[in-house]
């Protein structure tokens, strides 16, 4: 049975040097099977968001620097909001030319469940200084109405 190779074992000293070398070898083999660019092209980045409420609205904010408004799609279906987009490279560089490669380029998306009902007809979204702001007006709460039951004869 394979030993559990995780960060906690490593920190507690229960992972042996042989286990660590085996993990390093497995990682190297995976990296050699395909280039990092191939792996990244299959990966869709996840967008980080802040979602909060005011008295009348649910607000979603996200940092989306380097993306044009026409490359962002905000969709609401049932009780789920999805923000999708693509950050396109405007330059060419091979992986050998990089000293650091930390920026994410390519498609990204994030879906979140809305905590309250919203009025989807009046949702607005704008992008200013690399910050996407989606304003979702809360739906009017329906008031309970007592229905009188009549008798049929």
Tab-separated table of C-alpha atoms in Angstrom:
chain	number	residue	atom	x	y	z
A	1	UNK	CA	0.000	0.000	0.000
A	2	UNK	CA	1.385	3.432	-0.958
A	3	UNK	CA	2.242	5.826	1.814
A	4	UNK	CA	0.264	9.048	2.098
A	5	UNK	CA	2.493	11.768	0.634
A	6	UNK	CA	1.033	15.063	1.717
A	7	UNK	CA	2.196	18.329	3.205
A	8	UNK	CA	1.209	17.379	6.760
A	9	UNK	CA	3.321	14.205	6.637
A	10	UNK	CA	6.222	16.199	5.259
A	11	UNK	CA	5.924	18.853	7.982
A	12	UNK	CA	5.610	16.269	10.749
A	13	UNK	CA	8.623	14.374	9.444
A	14	UNK	CA	6.696	11.177	8.714
A	15	UNK	CA	7.569	11.318	5.023
A	16	UNK	CA	10.950	9.749	4.395
A	17	UNK	CA	13.645	11.080	2.092
A	18	UNK	CA	12.984	8.116	-0.246
A	19	UNK	CA	9.296	9.080	-0.431
A	20	UNK	CA	10.233	12.667	-1.225
A	21	UNK	CA	12.657	11.580	-3.968
A	22	UNK	CA	9.991	9.273	-5.424
A	23	UNK	CA	7.491	12.171	-5.467
A	24	UNK	CA	10.054	14.411	-7.172
A	25	UNK	CA	10.689	11.715	-9.800
A	26	UNK	CA	6.932	11.302	-10.452
A	27	UNK	CA	6.559	15.085	-10.848
A	28	UNK	CA	9.493	15.226	-13.271
A	29	UNK	CA	8.028	12.389	-15.370
A	30	UNK	CA	4.644	14.122	-15.579
A	31	UNK	CA	6.282	17.395	-16.624
A	32	UNK	CA	8.314	15.652	-19.336
A	33	UNK	CA	5.247	13.913	-20.831
A	34	UNK	CA	3.856	17.227	-22.056
A	35	UNK	CA	5.091	20.766	-22.047
A	36	UNK	CA	3.761	23.154	-19.423
A	37	UNK	CA	2.123	25.171	-22.200
A	38	UNK	CA	0.101	22.090	-23.276
A	39	UNK	CA	-1.046	21.530	-19.705
A	40	UNK	CA	-1.963	25.185	-19.229
A	41	UNK	CA	-3.941	25.299	-22.470
A	42	UNK	CA	-6.299	22.636	-21.099
A	43	UNK	CA	-6.791	24.459	-17.793
A	44	UNK	CA	-9.444	27.105	-17.237
A	45	UNK	CA	-8.494	29.625	-14.584
A	46	UNK	CA	-10.752	30.361	-11.660
A	47	UNK	CA	-11.745	33.924	-10.972
A	48	UNK	CA	-11.535	35.320	-7.437
A	49	UNK	CA	-14.507	37.371	-6.282
A	50	UNK	CA	-15.953	39.354	-3.411
A	51	UNK	CA	-19.726	39.028	-3.018
A	52	UNK	CA	-21.632	41.099	-0.483
A	53	UNK	CA	-25.041	42.671	0.004
A	54	UNK	CA	-26.436	46.099	0.616
A	55	UNK	CA	-30.013	46.850	1.595
A	56	UNK	CA	-31.205	46.631	-2.024
A	57	UNK	CA	-28.513	44.753	-3.973
A	58	UNK	CA	-26.126	41.840	-4.107
A	59	UNK	CA	-22.743	43.060	-5.360
A	60	UNK	CA	-20.050	40.938	-7.003
A	61	UNK	CA	-16.581	42.439	-7.510
A	62	UNK	CA	-13.598	40.851	-9.189
A	63	UNK	CA	-10.192	41.960	-10.395
A	64	UNK	CA	-10.032	41.305	-14.125
A	65	UNK	CA	-7.076	43.370	-15.293
A	66	UNK	CA	-6.100	43.166	-18.934
A	67	UNK	CA	-9.494	41.971	-20.160
A	68	UNK	CA	-11.727	43.961	-22.503
A	69	UNK	CA	-15.429	44.280	-21.607
A	70	UNK	CA	-16.387	42.457	-24.822
A	71	UNK	CA	-14.324	39.457	-23.640
A	72	UNK	CA	-16.392	39.083	-20.440
A	73	UNK	CA	-19.706	37.229	-20.217
A	74	UNK	CA	-21.992	37.409	-17.163
A	75	UNK	CA	-24.836	34.874	-17.132
A	76	UNK	CA	-27.596	34.259	-14.591
A	77	UNK	CA	-29.484	30.967	-14.663
A	78	UNK	CA	-31.796	29.876	-11.871
A	79	UNK	CA	-29.939	30.903	-8.701
A	80	UNK	CA	-26.424	30.798	-10.206
A	81	UNK	CA	-24.261	33.649	-11.551
A	82	UNK	CA	-21.420	32.761	-13.906
A	83	UNK	CA	-18.670	35.156	-14.962
A	84	UNK	CA	-16.604	33.949	-17.913
A	85	UNK	CA	-13.898	35.582	-19.923
A	86	UNK	CA	-10.556	35.380	-21.593
A	87	UNK	CA	-7.309	37.205	-20.950
A	88	UNK	CA	-5.480	37.295	-24.284
A	89	UNK	CA	-1.717	37.581	-24.702
A	90	UNK	CA	-0.602	40.512	-26.799
A	91	UNK	CA	2.966	39.207	-27.094
A	92	UNK	CA	4.852	36.066	-28.040
A	93	UNK	CA	7.532	34.492	-25.848
A	94	UNK	CA	8.751	30.925	-25.613
A	95	UNK	CA	8.847	29.191	-22.243
A	96	UNK	CA	12.663	29.220	-22.352
A	97	UNK	CA	12.656	33.043	-22.464
A	98	UNK	CA	10.779	33.472	-19.166
A	99	UNK	CA	12.491	34.211	-15.869
A	100	UNK	CA	9.106	34.143	-14.076
A	101	UNK	CA	5.770	33.057	-15.502
A	102	UNK	CA	3.094	33.797	-12.905
A	103	UNK	CA	0.374	35.624	-14.844
A	104	UNK	CA	-2.575	33.612	-16.062
A	105	UNK	CA	-3.435	33.938	-19.754
A	106	UNK	CA	-6.435	32.217	-21.272
A	107	UNK	CA	-10.017	31.432	-20.347
A	108	UNK	CA	-11.352	31.837	-16.822
A	109	UNK	CA	-14.718	31.403	-15.153
A	110	UNK	CA	-16.435	31.459	-11.798
A	111	UNK	CA	-19.939	30.351	-10.849
A	112	UNK	CA	-21.550	31.154	-7.517
A	113	UNK	CA	-24.942	30.433	-6.031
A	114	UNK	CA	-26.923	33.554	-5.218
A	115	UNK	CA	-27.891	33.698	-1.536
A	116	UNK	CA	-31.123	35.601	-2.261
A	117	UNK	CA	-33.551	35.994	-5.163
A	118	UNK	CA	-32.592	38.761	-7.583
A	119	UNK	CA	-34.362	40.753	-10.279
A	120	UNK	CA	-32.510	39.449	-13.347
A	121	UNK	CA	-34.104	42.043	-15.649
A	122	UNK	CA	-32.267	44.891	-13.892
A	123	UNK	CA	-28.787	43.432	-13.371
A	124	UNK	CA	-25.905	45.672	-14.443
A	125	UNK	CA	-22.195	45.038	-14.917
A	126	UNK	CA	-19.323	47.400	-15.619
A	127	UNK	CA	-15.556	47.224	-15.831
A	128	UNK	CA	-13.511	50.145	-14.531
A	129	UNK	CA	-9.765	50.204	-13.833
A	130	UNK	CA	-9.587	46.400	-14.034
A	131	UNK	CA	-12.385	45.856	-11.488
A	132	UNK	CA	-15.579	44.126	-12.647
A	133	UNK	CA	-18.645	45.154	-10.648
A	134	UNK	CA	-21.912	43.253	-11.069
A	135	UNK	CA	-24.937	44.772	-9.326
A	136	UNK	CA	-27.852	42.378	-8.825
A	137	UNK	CA	-30.968	44.073	-7.425
A	138	UNK	CA	-32.715	41.973	-4.815
A	139	UNK	CA	-36.145	40.741	-5.878
A	140	UNK	CA	-39.101	42.271	-4.122
A	141	UNK	CA	-40.184	39.979	-1.345
A	142	UNK	CA	-43.624	38.657	-1.954
A	143	UNK	CA	-45.926	39.354	0.934
A	144	UNK	CA	-48.110	36.624	2.280
A	145	UNK	CA	-51.708	36.978	1.279
A	146	UNK	CA	-54.517	35.119	2.947
A	147	UNK	CA	-56.901	33.540	0.461
A	148	UNK	CA	-60.487	33.087	1.476
A	149	UNK	CA	-61.783	29.645	0.627
A	150	UNK	CA	-65.272	29.668	-0.789
A	151	UNK	CA	-67.772	26.832	-0.823
A	152	UNK	CA	-69.186	25.498	-4.088
A	153	UNK	CA	-72.678	24.300	-4.219
